[in-house]
Coordinates of C-alpha atoms in Angstrom, one line a residue:
X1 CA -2.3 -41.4 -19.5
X2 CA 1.0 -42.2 -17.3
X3 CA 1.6 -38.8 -16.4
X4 CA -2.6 -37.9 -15.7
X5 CA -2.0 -40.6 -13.2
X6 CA 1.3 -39.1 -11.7
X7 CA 0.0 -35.6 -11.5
X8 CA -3.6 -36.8 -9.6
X9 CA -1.3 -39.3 -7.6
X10 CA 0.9 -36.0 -6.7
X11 CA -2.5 -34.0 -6.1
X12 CA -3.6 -36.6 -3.8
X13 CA -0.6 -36.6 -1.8
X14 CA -0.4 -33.1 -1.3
X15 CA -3.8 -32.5 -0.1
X16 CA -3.2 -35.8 2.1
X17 CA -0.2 -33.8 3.4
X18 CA -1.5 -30.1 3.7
X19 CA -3.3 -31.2 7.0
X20 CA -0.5 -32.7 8.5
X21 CA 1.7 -29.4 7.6
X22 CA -0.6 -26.8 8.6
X23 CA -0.7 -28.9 12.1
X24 CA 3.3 -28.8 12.5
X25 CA 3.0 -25.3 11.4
X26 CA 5.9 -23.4 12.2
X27 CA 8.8 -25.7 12.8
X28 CA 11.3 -23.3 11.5
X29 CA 12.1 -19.8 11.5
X30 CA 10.0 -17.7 8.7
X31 CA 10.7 -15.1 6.2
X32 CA 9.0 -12.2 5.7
X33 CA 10.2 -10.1 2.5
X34 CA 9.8 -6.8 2.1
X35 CA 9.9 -5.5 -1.3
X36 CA 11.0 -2.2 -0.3
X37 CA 14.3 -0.6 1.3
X38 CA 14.8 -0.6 5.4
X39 CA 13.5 2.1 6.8
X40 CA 10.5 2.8 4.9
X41 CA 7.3 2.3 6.1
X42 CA 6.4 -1.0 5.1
X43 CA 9.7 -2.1 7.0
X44 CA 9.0 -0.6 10.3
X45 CA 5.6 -2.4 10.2
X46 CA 7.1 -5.4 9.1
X47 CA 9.5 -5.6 11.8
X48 CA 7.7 -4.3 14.7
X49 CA 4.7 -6.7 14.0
X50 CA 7.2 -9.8 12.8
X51 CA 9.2 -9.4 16.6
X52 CA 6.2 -10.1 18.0
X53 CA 5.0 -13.0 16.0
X54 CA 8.0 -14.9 16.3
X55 CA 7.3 -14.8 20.1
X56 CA 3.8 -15.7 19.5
X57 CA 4.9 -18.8 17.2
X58 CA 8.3 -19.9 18.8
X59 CA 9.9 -19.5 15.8
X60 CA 12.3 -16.6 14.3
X61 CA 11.1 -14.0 11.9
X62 CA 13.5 -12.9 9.5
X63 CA 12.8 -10.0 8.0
X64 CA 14.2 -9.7 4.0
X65 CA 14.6 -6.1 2.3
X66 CA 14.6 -7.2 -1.6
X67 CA 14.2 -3.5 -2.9
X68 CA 13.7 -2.4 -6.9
X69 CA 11.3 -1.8 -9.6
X70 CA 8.7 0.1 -7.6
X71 CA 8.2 -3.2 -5.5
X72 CA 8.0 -5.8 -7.9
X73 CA 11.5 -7.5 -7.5
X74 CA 10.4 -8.7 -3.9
X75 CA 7.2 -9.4 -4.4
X76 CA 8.1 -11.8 -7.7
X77 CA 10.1 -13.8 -5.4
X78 CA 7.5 -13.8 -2.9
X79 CA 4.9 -14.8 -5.7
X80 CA 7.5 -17.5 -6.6
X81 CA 8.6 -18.9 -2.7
X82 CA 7.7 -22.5 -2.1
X83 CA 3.9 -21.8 -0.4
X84 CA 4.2 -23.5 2.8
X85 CA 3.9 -20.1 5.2
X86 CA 7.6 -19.9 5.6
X87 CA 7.8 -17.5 3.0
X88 CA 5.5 -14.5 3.0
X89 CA 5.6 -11.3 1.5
X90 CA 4.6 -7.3 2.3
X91 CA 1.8 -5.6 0.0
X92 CA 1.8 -1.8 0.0
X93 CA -1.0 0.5 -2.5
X94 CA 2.0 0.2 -5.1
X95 CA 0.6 -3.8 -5.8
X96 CA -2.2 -2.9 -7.4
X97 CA -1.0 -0.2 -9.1
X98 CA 2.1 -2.2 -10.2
X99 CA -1.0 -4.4 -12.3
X100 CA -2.4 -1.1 -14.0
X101 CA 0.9 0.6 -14.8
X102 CA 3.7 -2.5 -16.0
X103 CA 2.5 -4.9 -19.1
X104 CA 5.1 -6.9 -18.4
X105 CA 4.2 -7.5 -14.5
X106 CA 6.0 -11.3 -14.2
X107 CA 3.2 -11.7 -11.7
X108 CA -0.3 -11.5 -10.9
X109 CA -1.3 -9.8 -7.4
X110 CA -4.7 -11.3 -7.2
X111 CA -3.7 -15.0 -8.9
X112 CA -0.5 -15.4 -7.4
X113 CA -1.0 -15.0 -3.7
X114 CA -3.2 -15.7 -0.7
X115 CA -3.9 -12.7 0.8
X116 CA -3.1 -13.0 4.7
X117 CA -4.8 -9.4 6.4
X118 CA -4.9 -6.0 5.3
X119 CA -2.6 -4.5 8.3
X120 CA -3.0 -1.2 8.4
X121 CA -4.1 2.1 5.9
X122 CA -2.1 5.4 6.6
X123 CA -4.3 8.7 5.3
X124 CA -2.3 10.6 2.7
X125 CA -2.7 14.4 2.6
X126 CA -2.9 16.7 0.0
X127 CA -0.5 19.4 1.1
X128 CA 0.3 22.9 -0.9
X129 CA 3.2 25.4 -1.3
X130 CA 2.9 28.1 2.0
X131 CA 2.6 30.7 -1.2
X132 CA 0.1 29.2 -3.2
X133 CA -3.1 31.8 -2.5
X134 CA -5.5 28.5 -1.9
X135 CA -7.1 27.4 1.1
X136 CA -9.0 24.7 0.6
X137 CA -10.0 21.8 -2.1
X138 CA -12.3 23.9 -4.0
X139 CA -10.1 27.2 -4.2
X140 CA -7.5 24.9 -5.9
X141 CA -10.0 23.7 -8.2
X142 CA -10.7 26.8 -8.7
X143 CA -7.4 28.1 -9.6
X144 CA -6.6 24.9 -11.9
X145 CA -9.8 25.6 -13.9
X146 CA -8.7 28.9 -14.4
X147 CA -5.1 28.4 -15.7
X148 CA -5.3 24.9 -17.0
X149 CA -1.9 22.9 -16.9
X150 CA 0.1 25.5 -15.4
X151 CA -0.8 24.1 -11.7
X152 CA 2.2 21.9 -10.9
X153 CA 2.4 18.5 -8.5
X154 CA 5.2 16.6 -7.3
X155 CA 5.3 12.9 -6.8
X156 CA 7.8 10.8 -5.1
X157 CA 7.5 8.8 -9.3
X158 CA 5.6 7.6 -12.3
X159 CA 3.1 5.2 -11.1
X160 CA 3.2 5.5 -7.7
X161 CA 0.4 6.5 -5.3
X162 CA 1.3 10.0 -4.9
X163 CA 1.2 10.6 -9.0
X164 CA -2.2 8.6 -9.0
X165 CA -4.3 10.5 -6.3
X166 CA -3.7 13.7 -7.9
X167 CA -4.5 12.1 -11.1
X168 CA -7.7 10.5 -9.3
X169 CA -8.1 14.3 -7.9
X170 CA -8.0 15.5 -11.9
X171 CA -10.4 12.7 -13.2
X172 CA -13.0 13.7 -10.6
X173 CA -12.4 17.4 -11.0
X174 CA -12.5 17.6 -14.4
X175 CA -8.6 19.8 -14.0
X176 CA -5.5 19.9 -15.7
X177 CA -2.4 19.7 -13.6
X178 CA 1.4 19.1 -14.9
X179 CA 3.1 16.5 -13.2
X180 CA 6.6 16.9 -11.7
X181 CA 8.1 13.3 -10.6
X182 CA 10.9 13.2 -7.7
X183 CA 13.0 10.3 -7.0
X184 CA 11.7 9.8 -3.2
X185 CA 9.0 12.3 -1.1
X186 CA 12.1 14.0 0.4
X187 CA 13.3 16.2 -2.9
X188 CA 9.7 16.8 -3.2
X189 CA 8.9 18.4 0.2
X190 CA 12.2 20.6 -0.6
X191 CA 10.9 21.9 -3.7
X192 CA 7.6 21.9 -2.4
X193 CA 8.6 24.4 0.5
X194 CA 10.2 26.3 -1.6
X195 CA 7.7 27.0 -4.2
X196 CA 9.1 25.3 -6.9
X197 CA 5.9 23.3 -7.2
X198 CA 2.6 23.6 -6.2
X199 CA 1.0 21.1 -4.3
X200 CA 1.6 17.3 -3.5
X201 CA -0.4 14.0 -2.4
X202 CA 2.1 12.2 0.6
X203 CA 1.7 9.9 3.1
X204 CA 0.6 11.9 6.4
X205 CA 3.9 11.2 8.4
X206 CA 6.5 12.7 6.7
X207 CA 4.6 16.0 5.5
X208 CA 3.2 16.7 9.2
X209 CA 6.0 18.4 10.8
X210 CA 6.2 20.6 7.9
X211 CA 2.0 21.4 8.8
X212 CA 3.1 22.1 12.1
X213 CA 5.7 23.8 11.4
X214 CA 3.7 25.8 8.6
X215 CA 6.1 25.2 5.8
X216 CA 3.2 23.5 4.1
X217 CA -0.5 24.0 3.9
X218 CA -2.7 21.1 4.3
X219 CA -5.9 21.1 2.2
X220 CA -7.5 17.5 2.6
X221 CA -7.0 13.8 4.1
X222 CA -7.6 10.9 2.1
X223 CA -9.1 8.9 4.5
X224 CA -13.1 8.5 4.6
X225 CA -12.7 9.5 8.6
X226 CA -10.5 12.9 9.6
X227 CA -7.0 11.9 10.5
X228 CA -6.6 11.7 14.6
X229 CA -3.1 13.5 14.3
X230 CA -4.4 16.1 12.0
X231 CA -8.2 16.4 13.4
X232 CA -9.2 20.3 11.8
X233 CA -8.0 19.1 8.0
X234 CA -11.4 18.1 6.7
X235 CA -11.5 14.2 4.3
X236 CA -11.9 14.7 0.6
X237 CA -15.3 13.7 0.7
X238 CA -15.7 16.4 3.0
X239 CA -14.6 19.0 0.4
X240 CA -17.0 17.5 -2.3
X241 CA -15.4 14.5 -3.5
X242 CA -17.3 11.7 -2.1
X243 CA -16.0 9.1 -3.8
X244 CA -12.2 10.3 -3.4
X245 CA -10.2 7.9 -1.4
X246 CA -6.5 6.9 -1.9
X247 CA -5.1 5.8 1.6
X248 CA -1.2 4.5 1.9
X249 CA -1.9 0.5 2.8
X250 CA 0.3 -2.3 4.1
X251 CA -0.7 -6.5 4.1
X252 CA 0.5 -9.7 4.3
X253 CA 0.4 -12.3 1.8
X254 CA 1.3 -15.5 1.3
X255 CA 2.1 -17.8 -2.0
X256 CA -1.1 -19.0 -4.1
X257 CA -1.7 -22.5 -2.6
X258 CA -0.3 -22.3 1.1
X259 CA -2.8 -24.0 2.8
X260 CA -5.8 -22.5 4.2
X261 CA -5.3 -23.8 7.4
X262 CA -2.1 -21.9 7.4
X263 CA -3.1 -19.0 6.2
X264 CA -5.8 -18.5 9.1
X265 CA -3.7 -19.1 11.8
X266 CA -1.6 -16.3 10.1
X267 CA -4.2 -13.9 9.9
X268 CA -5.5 -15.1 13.3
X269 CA -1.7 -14.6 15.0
X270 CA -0.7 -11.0 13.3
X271 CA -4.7 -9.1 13.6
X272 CA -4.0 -10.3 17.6
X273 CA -1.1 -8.5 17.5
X274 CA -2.0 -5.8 15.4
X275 CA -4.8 -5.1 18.1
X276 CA -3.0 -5.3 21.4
X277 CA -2.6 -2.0 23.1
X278 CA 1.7 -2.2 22.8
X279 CA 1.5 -2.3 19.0
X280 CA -1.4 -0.3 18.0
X281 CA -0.6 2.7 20.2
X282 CA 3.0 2.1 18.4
X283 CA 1.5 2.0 15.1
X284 CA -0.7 4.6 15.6
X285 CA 2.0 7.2 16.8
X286 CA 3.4 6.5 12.9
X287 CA 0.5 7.2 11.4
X288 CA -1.2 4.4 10.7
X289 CA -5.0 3.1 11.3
X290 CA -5.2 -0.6 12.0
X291 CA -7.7 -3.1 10.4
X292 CA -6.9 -6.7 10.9
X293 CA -8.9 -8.4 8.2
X294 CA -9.8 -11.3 7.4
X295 CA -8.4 -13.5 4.3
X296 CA -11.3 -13.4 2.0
X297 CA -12.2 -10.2 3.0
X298 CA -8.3 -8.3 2.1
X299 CA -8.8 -10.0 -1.3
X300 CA -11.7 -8.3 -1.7
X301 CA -10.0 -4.9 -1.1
X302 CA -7.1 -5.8 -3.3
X303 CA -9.4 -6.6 -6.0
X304 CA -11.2 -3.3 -5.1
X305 CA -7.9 -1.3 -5.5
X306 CA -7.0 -2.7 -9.0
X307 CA -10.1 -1.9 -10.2
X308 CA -10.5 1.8 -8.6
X309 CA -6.8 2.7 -10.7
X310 CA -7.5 0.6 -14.0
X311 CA -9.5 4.2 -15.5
X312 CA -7.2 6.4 -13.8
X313 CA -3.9 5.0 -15.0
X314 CA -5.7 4.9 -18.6
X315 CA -6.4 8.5 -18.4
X316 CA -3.3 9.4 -17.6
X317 CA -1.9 7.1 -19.8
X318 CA 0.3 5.8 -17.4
X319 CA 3.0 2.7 -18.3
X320 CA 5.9 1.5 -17.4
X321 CA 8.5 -0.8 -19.1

């Protein structure tokens, strides 16, 4: 009975308090960690749009690379930080995934965190060998169907989003393709452009100089809407898979339990940022599509995303210990 009384005494106090901390919300310099080496994608968004909120809130933001495991050593200790907003964390497509593809996940991405705003999607593109006589979605459905298994395609590694959109792509196709994993898109686009594989799902960025430049053929963009920097390479809906979608995304969350009062003025601070015409031209001339959502309405999509790989990772047969 003593400790009942402690525990609702405790409760009490914090929700007395949360108002109080929200309103003094930020009084020291935040952290945002990024579960991913600098660099990558997820830093470069983390950095240009935490510069700008510090400015915004009069406080630093530090930005924290805590790399390994496909993500999930960062994000644990994000899952794990004290949730009071001074400690939030960077969500890529790999979160979801991470659910679907490792039993022993130390951490729940839809129990453990409040989400904050989905920041940005970047289309991926499904992009061939300059060799490979295909020209489109349906001629390399096509070939697969005639030579089942022998069609090869790289990945930058098990369980990541590149692997799962061309196992998405095999599920809706009805295809057999052998999967070649790389350590990192760069080995890939080497082999890839030099015909040691066949084809390859990557984030639109990195593979468009090589389009360009015609070292590799594009096919399709993942996006429900035709890439602005790659405007003749038709969606995958528009080459007859309608419910095909498998976008590169980046968000912010914060610990389960930060206050709501601080998680709004979050997601009120960065969309604001997200949207004025400095940053999104920036972000835009890296590839990526800005949202801005709302709290409620990024948990949704999270949600969404767990449950859109669940069948495709059991398919595949995909797991990671």
């Amino acid at each position: 009975m003593k400790r009942t009384l402690l525990a609702l005494a405790a409760a009490t106090l914090a929700l007395a308090f949360a108002p109080a901390q929200a309103q003094d919300y930020p009084n020291r310099p935040i952290k945002i960690i990024v579960p991913f080496p600098a660099g990558q994608a997820s830093d470069s968004i983390a950095r240009l749009v935490g510069e700008q909120l510090g400015k915004n809130l009069g406080q630093a933001v530090v930005i924290d690379n805590k790399p390994g495991a496909g993500g999930n050593i960062g994000t644990d200790a994000g899952a794990k930080a004290p949730a009071d907003g001074y400690t939030l964390t960077m969500a890529t497509a790999a979160l979801p995934i991470s659910k679907n593809v490792y039993p022993k996940l130390p951490f729940d991405p839809e129990k453990d965190f409040a989400p904050v705003t989905l920041m940005t999607i970047t289309p991926l593109v499904l992009v061939a060998r300059p060799s490979l006589p295909v020209d489109s979605v349906a001629s390399l459905v096509e070939a697969a169907r005639k030579a089942p298994g022998k069609l090869t395609f790289a990945s930058s590694g098990i369980g990541t989003s590149h692997q799962l959109s061309s196992e998405l792509l095999k599920a809706l196709a009805n295809i057999d393709m052998l999967h070649v994993p790389y350590k990192g898109s760069a080995p890939a686009h080497i082999d890839l452009m030099g015909g040691a594989v066949d084809i390859m799902f990557d984030n639109i960025v990195p593979v468009t100089p090589h389009i360009k430049s015609g070292k590799l053929k594009a096919l399709a963009v993942t996006t429900k809407m035709r890439a602005p920097t790659l405007p003749d390479v038709p969606t995958m809906a528009e080459a007859g898979y309608p419910n095909f979608e498998a976008v590169a995304w980046f968000g912010l969350l914060a610990p389960a339990g930060t206050p709501p009062a601080i998680v709004e003025r979050l997601s009120k601070e960065v969309n604001a940022i997200l949207k004025s015409p400095d940053i999104s031209a920036r972000l835009a001339n890296m590839g990526a599509i800005v949202q801005g959502t709302q709290p409620d309405e990024f948990g949704r999509f999270m949600s969404a995303e767990v449950k859109k790989w669940a069948p495709v990772t059991a398919r595949a047969q995909i797991r990671v210990e």
